[in-house]
Short mmCIF file of C-alpha atoms and ligand atoms in Angstrom, two decimals:
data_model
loop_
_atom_site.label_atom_id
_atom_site.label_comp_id
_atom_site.label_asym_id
_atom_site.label_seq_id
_atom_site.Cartn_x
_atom_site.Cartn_y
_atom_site.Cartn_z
CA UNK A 1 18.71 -6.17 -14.47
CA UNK A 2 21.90 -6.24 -12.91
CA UNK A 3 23.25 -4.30 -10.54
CA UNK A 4 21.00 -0.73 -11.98
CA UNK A 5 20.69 1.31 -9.18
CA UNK A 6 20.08 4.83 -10.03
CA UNK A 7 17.28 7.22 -8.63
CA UNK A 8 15.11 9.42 -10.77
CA UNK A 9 16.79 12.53 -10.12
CA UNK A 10 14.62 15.61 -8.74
CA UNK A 11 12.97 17.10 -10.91
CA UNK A 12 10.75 19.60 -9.36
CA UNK A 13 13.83 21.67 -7.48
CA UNK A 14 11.33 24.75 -7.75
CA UNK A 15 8.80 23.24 -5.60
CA UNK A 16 10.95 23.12 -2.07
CA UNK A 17 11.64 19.50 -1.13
CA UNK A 18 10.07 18.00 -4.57
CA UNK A 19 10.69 14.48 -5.68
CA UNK A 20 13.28 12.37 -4.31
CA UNK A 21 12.58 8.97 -5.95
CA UNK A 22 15.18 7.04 -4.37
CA UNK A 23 16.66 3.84 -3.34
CA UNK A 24 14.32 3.51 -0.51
CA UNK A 25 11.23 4.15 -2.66
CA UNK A 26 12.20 1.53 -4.79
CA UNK A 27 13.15 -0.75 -2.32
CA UNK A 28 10.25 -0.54 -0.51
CA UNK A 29 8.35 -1.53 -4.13
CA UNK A 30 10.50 -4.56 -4.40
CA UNK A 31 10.02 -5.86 -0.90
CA UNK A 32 6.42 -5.16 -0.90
CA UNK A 33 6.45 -7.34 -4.17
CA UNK A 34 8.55 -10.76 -2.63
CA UNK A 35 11.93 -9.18 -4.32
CA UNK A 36 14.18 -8.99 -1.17
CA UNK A 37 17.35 -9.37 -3.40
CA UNK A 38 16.50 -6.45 -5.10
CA UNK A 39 15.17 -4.47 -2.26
CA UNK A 40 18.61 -5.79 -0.39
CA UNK A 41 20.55 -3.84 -2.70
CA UNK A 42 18.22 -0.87 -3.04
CA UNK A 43 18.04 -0.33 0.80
CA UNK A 44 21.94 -1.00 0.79
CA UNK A 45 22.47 2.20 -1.86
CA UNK A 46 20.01 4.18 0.09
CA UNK A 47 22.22 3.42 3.25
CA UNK A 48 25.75 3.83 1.55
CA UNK A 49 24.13 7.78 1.33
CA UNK A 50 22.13 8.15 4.44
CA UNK A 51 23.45 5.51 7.36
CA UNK A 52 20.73 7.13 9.36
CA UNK A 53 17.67 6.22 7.74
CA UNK A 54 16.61 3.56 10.77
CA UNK A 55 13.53 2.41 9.10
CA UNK A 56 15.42 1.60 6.03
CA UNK A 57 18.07 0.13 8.19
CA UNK A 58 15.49 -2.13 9.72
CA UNK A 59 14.08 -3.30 7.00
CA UNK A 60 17.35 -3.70 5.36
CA UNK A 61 17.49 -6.34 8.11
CA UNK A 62 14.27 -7.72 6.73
CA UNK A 63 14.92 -7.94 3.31
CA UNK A 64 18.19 -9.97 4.55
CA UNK A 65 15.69 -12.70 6.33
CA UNK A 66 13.91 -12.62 2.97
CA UNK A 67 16.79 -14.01 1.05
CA UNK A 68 17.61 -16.04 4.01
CA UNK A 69 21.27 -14.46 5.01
CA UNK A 70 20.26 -14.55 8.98
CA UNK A 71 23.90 -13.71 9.89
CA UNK A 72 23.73 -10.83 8.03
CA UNK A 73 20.12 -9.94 9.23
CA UNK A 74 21.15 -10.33 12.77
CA UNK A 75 24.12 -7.48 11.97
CA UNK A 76 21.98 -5.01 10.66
CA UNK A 77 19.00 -5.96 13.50
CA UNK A 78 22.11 -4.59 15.84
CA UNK A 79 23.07 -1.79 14.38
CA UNK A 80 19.31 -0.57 14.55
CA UNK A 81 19.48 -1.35 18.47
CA UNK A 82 23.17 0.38 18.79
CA UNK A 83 22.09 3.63 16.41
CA UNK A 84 18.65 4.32 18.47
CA UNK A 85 18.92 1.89 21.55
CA UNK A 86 14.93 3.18 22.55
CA UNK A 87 13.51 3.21 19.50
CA UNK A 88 10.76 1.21 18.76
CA UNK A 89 12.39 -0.45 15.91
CA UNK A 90 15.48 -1.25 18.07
CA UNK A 91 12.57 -3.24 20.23
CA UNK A 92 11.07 -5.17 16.94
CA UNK A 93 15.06 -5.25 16.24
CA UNK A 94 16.01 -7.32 19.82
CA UNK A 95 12.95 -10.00 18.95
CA UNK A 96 13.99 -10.29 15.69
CA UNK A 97 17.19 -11.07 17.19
CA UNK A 98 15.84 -13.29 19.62
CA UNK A 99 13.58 -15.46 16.96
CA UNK A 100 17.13 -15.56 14.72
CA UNK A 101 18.63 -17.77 17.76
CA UNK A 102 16.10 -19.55 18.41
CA UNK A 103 15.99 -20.36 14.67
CA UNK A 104 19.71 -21.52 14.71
CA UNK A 105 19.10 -23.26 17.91
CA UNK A 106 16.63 -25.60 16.83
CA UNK A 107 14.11 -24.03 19.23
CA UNK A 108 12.23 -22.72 16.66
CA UNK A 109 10.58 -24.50 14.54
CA UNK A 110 9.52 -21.54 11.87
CA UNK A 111 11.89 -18.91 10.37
CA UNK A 112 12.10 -15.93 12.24
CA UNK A 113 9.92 -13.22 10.75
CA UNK A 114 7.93 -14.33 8.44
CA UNK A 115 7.54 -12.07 5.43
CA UNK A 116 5.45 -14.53 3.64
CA UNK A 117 5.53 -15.24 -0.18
CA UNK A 118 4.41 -12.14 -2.02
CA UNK A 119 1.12 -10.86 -2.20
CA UNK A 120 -0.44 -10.40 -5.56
CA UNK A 121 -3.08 -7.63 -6.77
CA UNK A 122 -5.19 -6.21 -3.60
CA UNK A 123 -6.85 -3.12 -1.89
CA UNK A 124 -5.57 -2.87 1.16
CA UNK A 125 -5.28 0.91 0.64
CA UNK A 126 -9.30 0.76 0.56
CA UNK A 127 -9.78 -1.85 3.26
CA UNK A 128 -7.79 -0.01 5.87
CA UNK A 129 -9.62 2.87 6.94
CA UNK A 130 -7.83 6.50 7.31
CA UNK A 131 -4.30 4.44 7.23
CA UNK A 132 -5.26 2.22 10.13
CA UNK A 133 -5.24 -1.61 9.97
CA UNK A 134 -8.29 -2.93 11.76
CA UNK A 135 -8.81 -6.64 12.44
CA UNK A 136 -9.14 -9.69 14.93
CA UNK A 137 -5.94 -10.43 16.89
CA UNK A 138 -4.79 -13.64 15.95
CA UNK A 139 -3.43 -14.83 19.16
CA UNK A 140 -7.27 -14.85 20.59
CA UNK A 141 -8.79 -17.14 17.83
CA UNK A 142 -11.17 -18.63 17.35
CA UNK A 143 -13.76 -16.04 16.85
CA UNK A 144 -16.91 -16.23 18.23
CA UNK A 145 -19.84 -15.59 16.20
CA UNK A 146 -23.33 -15.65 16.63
CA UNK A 147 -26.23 -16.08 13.81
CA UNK A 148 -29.75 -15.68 14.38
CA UNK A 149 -31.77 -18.64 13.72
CA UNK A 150 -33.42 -18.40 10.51
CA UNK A 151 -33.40 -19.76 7.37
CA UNK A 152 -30.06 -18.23 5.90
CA UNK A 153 -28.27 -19.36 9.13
CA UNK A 154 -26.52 -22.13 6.78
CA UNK A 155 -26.05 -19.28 4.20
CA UNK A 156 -24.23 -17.14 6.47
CA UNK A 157 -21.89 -20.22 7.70
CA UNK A 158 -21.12 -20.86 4.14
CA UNK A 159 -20.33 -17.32 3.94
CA UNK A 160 -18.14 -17.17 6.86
CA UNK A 161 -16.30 -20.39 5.58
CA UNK A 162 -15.61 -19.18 2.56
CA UNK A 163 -13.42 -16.16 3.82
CA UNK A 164 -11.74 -18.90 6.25
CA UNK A 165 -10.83 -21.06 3.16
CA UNK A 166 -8.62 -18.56 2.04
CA UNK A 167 -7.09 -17.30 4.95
CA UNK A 168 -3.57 -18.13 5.82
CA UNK A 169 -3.37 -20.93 8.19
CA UNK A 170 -3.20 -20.56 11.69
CA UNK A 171 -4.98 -16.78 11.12
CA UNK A 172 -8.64 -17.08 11.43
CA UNK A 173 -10.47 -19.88 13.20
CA UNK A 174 -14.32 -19.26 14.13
CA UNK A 175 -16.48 -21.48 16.41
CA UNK A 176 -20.65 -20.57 16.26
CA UNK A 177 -22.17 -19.83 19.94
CA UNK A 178 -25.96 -19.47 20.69
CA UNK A 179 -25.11 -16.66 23.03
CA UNK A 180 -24.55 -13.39 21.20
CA UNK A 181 -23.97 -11.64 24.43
CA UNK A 182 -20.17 -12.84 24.11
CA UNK A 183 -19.89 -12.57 20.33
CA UNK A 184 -17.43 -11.11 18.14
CA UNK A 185 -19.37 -11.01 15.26
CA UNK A 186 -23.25 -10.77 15.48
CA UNK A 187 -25.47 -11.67 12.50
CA UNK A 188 -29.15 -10.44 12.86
CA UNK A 189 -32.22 -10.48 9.97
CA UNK A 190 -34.06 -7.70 9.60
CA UNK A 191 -36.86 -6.67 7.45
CA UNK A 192 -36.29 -3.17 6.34
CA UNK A 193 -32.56 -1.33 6.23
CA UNK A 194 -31.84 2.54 4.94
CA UNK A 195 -32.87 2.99 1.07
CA UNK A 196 -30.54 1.27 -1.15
CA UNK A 197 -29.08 -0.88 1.76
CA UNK A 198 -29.20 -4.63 1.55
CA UNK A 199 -26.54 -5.16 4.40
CA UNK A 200 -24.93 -3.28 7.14
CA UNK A 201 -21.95 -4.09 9.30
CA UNK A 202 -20.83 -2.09 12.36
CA UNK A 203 -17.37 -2.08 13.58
CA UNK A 204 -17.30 -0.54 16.89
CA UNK A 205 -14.18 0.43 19.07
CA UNK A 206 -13.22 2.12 22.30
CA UNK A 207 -9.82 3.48 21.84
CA UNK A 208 -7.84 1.03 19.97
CA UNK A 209 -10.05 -1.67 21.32
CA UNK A 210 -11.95 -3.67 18.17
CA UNK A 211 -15.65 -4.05 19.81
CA UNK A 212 -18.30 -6.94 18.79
CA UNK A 213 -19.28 -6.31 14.96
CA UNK A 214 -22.66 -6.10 14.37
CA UNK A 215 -23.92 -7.86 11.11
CA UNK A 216 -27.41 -6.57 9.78
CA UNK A 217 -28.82 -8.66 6.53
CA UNK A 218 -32.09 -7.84 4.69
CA UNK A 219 -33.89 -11.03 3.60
CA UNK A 220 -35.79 -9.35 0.79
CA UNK A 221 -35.68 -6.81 -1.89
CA UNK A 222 -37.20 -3.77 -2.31
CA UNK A 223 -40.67 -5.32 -4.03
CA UNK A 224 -40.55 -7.72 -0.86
CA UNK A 225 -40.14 -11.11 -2.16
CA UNK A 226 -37.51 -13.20 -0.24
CA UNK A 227 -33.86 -13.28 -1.44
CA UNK A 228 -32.50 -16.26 -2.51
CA UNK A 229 -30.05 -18.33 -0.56
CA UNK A 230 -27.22 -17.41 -3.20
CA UNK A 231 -27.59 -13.63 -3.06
CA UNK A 232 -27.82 -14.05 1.13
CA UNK A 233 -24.43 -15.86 0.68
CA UNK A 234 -23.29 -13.26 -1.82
CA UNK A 235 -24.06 -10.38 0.90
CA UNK A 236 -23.73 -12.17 4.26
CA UNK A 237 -19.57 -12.54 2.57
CA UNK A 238 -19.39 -9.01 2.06
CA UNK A 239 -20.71 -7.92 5.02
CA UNK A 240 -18.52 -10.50 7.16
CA UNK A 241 -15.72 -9.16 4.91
CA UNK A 242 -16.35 -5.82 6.58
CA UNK A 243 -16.28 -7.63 9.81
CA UNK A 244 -12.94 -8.95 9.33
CA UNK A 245 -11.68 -6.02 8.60
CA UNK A 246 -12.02 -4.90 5.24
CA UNK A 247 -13.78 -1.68 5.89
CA UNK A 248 -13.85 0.31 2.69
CA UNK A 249 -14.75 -1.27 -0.47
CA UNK A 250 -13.38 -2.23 -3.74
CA UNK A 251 -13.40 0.01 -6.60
CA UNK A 252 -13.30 -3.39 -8.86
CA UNK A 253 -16.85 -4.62 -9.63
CA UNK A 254 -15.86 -8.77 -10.06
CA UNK A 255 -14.75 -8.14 -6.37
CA UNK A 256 -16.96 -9.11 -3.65
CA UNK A 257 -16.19 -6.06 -1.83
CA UNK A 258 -17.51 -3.67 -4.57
CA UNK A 259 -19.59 -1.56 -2.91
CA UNK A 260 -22.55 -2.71 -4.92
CA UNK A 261 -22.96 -6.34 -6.34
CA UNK A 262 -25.34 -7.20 -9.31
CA UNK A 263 -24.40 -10.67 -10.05
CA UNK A 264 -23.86 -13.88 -7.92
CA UNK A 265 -20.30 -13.69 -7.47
CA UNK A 266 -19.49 -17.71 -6.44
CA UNK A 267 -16.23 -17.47 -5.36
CA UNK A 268 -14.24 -14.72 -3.71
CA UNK A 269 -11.83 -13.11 -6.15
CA UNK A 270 -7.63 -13.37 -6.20
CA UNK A 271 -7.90 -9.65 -5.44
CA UNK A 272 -10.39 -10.17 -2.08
CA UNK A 273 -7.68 -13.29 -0.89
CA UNK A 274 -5.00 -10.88 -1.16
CA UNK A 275 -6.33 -8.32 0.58
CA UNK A 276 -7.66 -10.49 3.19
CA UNK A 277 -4.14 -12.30 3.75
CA UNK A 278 -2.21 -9.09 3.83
CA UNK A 279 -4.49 -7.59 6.01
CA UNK A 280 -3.99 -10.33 8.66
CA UNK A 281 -0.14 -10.08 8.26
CA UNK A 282 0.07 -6.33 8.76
CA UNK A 283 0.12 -5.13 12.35
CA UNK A 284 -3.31 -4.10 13.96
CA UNK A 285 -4.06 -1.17 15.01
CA UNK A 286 -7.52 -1.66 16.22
CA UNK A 287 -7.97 -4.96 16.99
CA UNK A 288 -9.36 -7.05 20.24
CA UNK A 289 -5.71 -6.74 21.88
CA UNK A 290 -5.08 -8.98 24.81
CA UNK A 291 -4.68 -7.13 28.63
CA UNK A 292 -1.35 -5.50 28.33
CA UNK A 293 -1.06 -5.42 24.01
CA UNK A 294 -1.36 -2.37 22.77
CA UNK A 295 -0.69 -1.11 19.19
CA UNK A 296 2.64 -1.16 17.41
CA UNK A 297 3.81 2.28 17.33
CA UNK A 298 5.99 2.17 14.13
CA UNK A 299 4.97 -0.41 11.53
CA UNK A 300 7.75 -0.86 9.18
CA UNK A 301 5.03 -3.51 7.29
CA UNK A 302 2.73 -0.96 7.29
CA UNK A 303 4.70 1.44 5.94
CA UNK A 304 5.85 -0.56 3.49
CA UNK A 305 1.61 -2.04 2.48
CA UNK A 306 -0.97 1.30 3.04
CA UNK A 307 2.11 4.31 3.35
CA UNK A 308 2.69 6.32 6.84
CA UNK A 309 0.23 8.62 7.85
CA UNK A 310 2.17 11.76 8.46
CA UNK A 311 0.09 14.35 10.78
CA UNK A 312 2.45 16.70 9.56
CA UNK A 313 1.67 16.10 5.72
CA UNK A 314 -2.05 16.60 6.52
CA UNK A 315 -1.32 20.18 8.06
CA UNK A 316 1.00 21.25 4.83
CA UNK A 317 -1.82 19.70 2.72
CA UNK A 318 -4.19 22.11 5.08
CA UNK A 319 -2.30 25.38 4.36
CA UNK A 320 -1.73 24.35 0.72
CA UNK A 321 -5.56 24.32 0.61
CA UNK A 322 -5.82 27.41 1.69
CA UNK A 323 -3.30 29.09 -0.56
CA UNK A 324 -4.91 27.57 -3.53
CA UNK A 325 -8.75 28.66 -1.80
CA UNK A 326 -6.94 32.37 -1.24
CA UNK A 327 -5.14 32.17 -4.98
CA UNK A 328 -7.14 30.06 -7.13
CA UNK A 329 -5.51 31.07 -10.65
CA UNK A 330 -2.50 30.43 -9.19
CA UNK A 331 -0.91 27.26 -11.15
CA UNK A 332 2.10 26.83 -8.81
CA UNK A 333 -0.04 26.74 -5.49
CA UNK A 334 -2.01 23.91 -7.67
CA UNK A 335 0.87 22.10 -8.25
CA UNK A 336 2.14 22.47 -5.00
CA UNK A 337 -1.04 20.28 -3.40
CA UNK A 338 -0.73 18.13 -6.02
CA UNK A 339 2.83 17.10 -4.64
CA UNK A 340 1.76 17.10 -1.01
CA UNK A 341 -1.28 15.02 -2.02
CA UNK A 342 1.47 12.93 -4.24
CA UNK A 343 3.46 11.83 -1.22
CA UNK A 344 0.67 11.38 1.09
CA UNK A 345 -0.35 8.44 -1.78
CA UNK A 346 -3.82 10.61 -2.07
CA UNK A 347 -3.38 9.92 -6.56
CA UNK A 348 -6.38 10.98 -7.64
CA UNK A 349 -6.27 14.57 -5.92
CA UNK A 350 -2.84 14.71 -7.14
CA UNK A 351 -3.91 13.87 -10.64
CA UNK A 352 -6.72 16.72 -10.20
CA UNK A 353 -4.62 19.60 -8.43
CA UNK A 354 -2.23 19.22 -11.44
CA UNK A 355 -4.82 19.34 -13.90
CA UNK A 356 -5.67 22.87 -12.69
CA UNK A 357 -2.53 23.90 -12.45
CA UNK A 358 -1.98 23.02 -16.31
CA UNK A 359 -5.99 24.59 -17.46
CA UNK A 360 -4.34 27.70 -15.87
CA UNK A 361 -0.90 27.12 -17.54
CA UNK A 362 -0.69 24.54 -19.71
CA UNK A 363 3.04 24.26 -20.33
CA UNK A 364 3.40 24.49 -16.57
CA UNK A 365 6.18 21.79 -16.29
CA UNK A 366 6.14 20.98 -13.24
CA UNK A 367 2.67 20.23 -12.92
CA UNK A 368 3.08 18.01 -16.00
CA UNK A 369 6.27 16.37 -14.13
CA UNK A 370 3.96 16.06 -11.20
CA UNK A 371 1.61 14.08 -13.58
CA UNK A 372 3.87 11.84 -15.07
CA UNK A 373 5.04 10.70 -11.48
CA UNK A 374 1.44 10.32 -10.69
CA UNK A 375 0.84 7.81 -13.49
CA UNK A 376 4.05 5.95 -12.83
CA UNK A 377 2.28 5.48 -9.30
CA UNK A 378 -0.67 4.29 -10.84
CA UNK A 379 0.99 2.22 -13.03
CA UNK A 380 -1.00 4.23 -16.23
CA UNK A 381 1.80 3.51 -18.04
CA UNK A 382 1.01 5.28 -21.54
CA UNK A 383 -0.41 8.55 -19.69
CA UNK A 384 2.87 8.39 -17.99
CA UNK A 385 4.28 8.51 -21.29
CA UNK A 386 2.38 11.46 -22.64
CA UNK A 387 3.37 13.44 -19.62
CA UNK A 388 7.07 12.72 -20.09
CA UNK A 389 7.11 13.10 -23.51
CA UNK A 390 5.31 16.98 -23.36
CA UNK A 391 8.40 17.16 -21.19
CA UNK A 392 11.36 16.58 -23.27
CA UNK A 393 9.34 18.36 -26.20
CA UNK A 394 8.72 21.66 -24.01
CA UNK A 395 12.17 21.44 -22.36
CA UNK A 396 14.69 19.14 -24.92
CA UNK A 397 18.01 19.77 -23.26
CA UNK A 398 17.04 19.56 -19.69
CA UNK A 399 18.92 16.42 -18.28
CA UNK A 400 16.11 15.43 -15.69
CA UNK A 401 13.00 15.05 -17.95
CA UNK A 402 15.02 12.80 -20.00
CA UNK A 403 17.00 10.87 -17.70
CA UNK A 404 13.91 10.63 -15.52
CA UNK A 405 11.84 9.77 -18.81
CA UNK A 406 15.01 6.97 -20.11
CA UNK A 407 15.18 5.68 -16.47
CA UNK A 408 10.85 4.82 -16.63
CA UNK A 409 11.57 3.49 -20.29
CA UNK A 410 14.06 1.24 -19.11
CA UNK A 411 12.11 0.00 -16.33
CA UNK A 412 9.43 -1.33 -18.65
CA UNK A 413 12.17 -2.54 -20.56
CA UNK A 414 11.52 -0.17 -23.65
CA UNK A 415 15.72 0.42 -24.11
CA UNK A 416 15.61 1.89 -27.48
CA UNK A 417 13.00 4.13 -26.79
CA UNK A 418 15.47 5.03 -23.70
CA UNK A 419 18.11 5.42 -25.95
CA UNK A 420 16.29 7.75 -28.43
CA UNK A 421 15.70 10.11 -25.20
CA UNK A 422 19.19 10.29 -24.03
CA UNK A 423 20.20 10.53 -27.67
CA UNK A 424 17.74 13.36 -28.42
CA UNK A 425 19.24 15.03 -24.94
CA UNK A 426 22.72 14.70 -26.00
CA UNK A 427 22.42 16.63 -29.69
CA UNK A 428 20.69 19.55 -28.30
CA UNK A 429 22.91 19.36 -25.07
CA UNK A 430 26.32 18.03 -25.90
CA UNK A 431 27.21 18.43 -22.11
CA UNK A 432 24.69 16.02 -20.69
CA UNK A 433 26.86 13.27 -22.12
CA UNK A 434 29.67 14.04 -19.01
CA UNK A 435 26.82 13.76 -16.20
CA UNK A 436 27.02 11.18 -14.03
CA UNK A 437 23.48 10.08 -14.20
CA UNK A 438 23.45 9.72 -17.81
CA UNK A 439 26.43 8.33 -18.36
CA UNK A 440 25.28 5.48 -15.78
CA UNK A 441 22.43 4.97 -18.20
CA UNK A 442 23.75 5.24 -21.13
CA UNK A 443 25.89 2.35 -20.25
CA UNK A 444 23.44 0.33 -18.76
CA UNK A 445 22.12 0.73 -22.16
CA UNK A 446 25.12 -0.61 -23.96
CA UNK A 447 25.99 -3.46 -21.51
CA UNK A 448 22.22 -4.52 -19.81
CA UNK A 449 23.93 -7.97 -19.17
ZN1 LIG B 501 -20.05 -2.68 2.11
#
């Protein structure tokens, strides 16, 4: 696609600040997936209309380093510091700076800011718990970990190897110690564990401080015969996955974080690398900090990976609770959850919040909008399609549902399906052809080159 740069226009202008999906959005997609060209362009439209979005002008900055334009990076990095001079991105913004001359001056060996290649397929969204990245700090490597003596103990070192093979280099090191009083991790056998439990890990912290992890393994099953030294690898690796960091579990069984394995898994799946590499690239926020470190305040990367936790969404999503507890035939109170549950990246109660909405109503549109953004989300592409289509049927001449509906089309590169939208909009609405929107698609249509 060449330069295609239109938003999905707002659809649900009944429901207050409905859906903007813009520039940024999009962007923030194509960084996340190792496009910074694209996302250099998207974040440069989102700009051209709102100079004062600092986080996208930061990352704007970022998406320059991606496609390697440092003078250019270094420009932007300075117009963060100049619009908000004590901002916390205008601090990331002067080291940035600083790694960009050291880069040009030979000092530095490594480009500045390393976004890394792109990640593939991962839960990180899982792994990081209530929005918060927790995991060892790099910089105090190697890890110490202790093992009980026993007959797994080479089990357990196979385990821990195996997430260390994977790892990025230079991320996580681990020596053993016999002392477990100065531990990081600490691996214990016991005989007995609560019902249904094979394996425990506890992450403790005080404040944002990551505390020893403490690794509890049961050596046999539930009719007491010992486990064998594959299925004490198979849980001693999801257990130490815990203990690196990955605290919830995958909703993917051929994952070795599932939350409950059947089968000897041998080697850790693509989607438990990912998650492990991205989860040592993003910025801690309970980790074992050095004296002095403390937390980054405003994670663009973050952002970008597991969403921002808004305190203010959770309070709207509050009241909206309420309203819908107070009023609960009410399909526009549904729907209006559903959208704060849409933007805090919480799909599935989205996806259920419009479902009531639409038992109540069932040509509610814009609970059936709300869907169809859900699914594009999700990347359900045909439900998606269902949704939008109900659309255009209820409501043929309204310009959003089919632009929005042409736009998604053209995105999975379906363009004559696009085209029979906007063609289906423009014979019961002869006007929609002079809208700006349409017309841009429309001739993207007839000249994709
Ligand atoms: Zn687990």
């Amino acid at each position: 696609m060449k330069i295609f740069i239109i938003a999905l226009i707002i659809s649900l202008s009944l429901i207050n600040s409905a859906f903007a999906y813009k520039n940024y959005e999009w962007g923030k997609v194509e960084f996340k997936k190792g496009n910074y060209a694209k996302a250099n362009e998207l974040f440069k439209n989102e700009l051209a209309e709102n100079p004062e979005n600092l986080k996208c002008r930061y990352i704007y900055a970022q998406s320059f380093v991606g496609i390697n334009n440092l003078a250019k990076a270094q420009k932007e990095y300075e117009k963060v510091i100049e619009q908000s001079p004590n901002s916390e991105l205008a601090k990331l913004s002067s080291i940035a700076i600083s790694k960009i001359h050291g880069y040009y001056s030979g000092e530095s060996q490594e480009p500045p800011i390393t976004l890394g290649s792109p990640i593939g397929d991962n839960y990180i969204q899982v792994a990081a718990h209530n929005g918060k990245i927790t995991r060892w700090n790099i910089s105090k490597m190697p890890l110490k970990i202790y093992i009980e003596p026993s007959e797994y103990y080479t089990a357990v070192v196979a385990a821990m190897d195996s997430w260390v093979k994977i790892s990025e280099p230079k991320t996580i090191s681990y020596t053993l110690t016999n002392n477990y009083k100065n531990a990081n991790i600490i691996v214990t056998f016991v005989a007995s564990l609560d019902p249904g439990k094979a394996g425990l890990s506890t992450t403790h912290t005080i404040g944002y401080f990551l505390k020893p992890n403490f690794i509890k393994l049961k050596t046999t099953n539930a009719a007491n015969s010992p486990y064998s030294q594959e299925k004490l690898f198979n849980l001693a690796q999801h257990e130490l996955g815990h203990a690196l960091g990955i605290l919830g579990h995958s909703p993917k069984e051929a994952d070795i974080m599932y939350f409950q394995l059947s089968n000897y898994i041998k080697n850790l799946s693509q989607r438990d690398i990912n998650t492990l590499k991205l989860l040592y690239r993003l910025d801690p926020d309970l980790s074992n900090f050095a004296n002095g470190e403390t937390p980054m305040v405003n994670s663009v990367k973050n952002d970008v990976f597991i969403g921002n936790k808004d305190g203010r969404l959770d309070k709207k999503i509050q009241k909206a609770v309420d309203y819908v507890k107070k009023d609960p035939k009410n399909a526009l109170n549904w729907t209006k959850l559903g959208n704060l549950y849409y933007y805090s990246r919480q799909y599935q109660n989205a996806i259920t919040c419009y479902q009531k909405a639409l038992e109540i109503n069932s040509s509610f549109d814009a609970a059936i909008s709300g869907l169809a953004f859900v699914y594009e989300k999700t990347g359900d592409f045909n439900k998606a399609v269902t949704q939008f289509t109900k659309l255009v049927k209820q409501k043929p001449d309204d310009l959003n549902y089919a632009h929005n509906f042409a736009l998604y089309l053209i995105y999975y590169k379906k363009s004559n399906e696009a085209l029979r939208i906007l063609n289906n909009l423009i014979k019961v609405n002869p006007d929609a052809k002079n809208d700006r929107n349409i017309k841009n698609l429309m001739n993207y249509l007839k000249n994709p080159g």
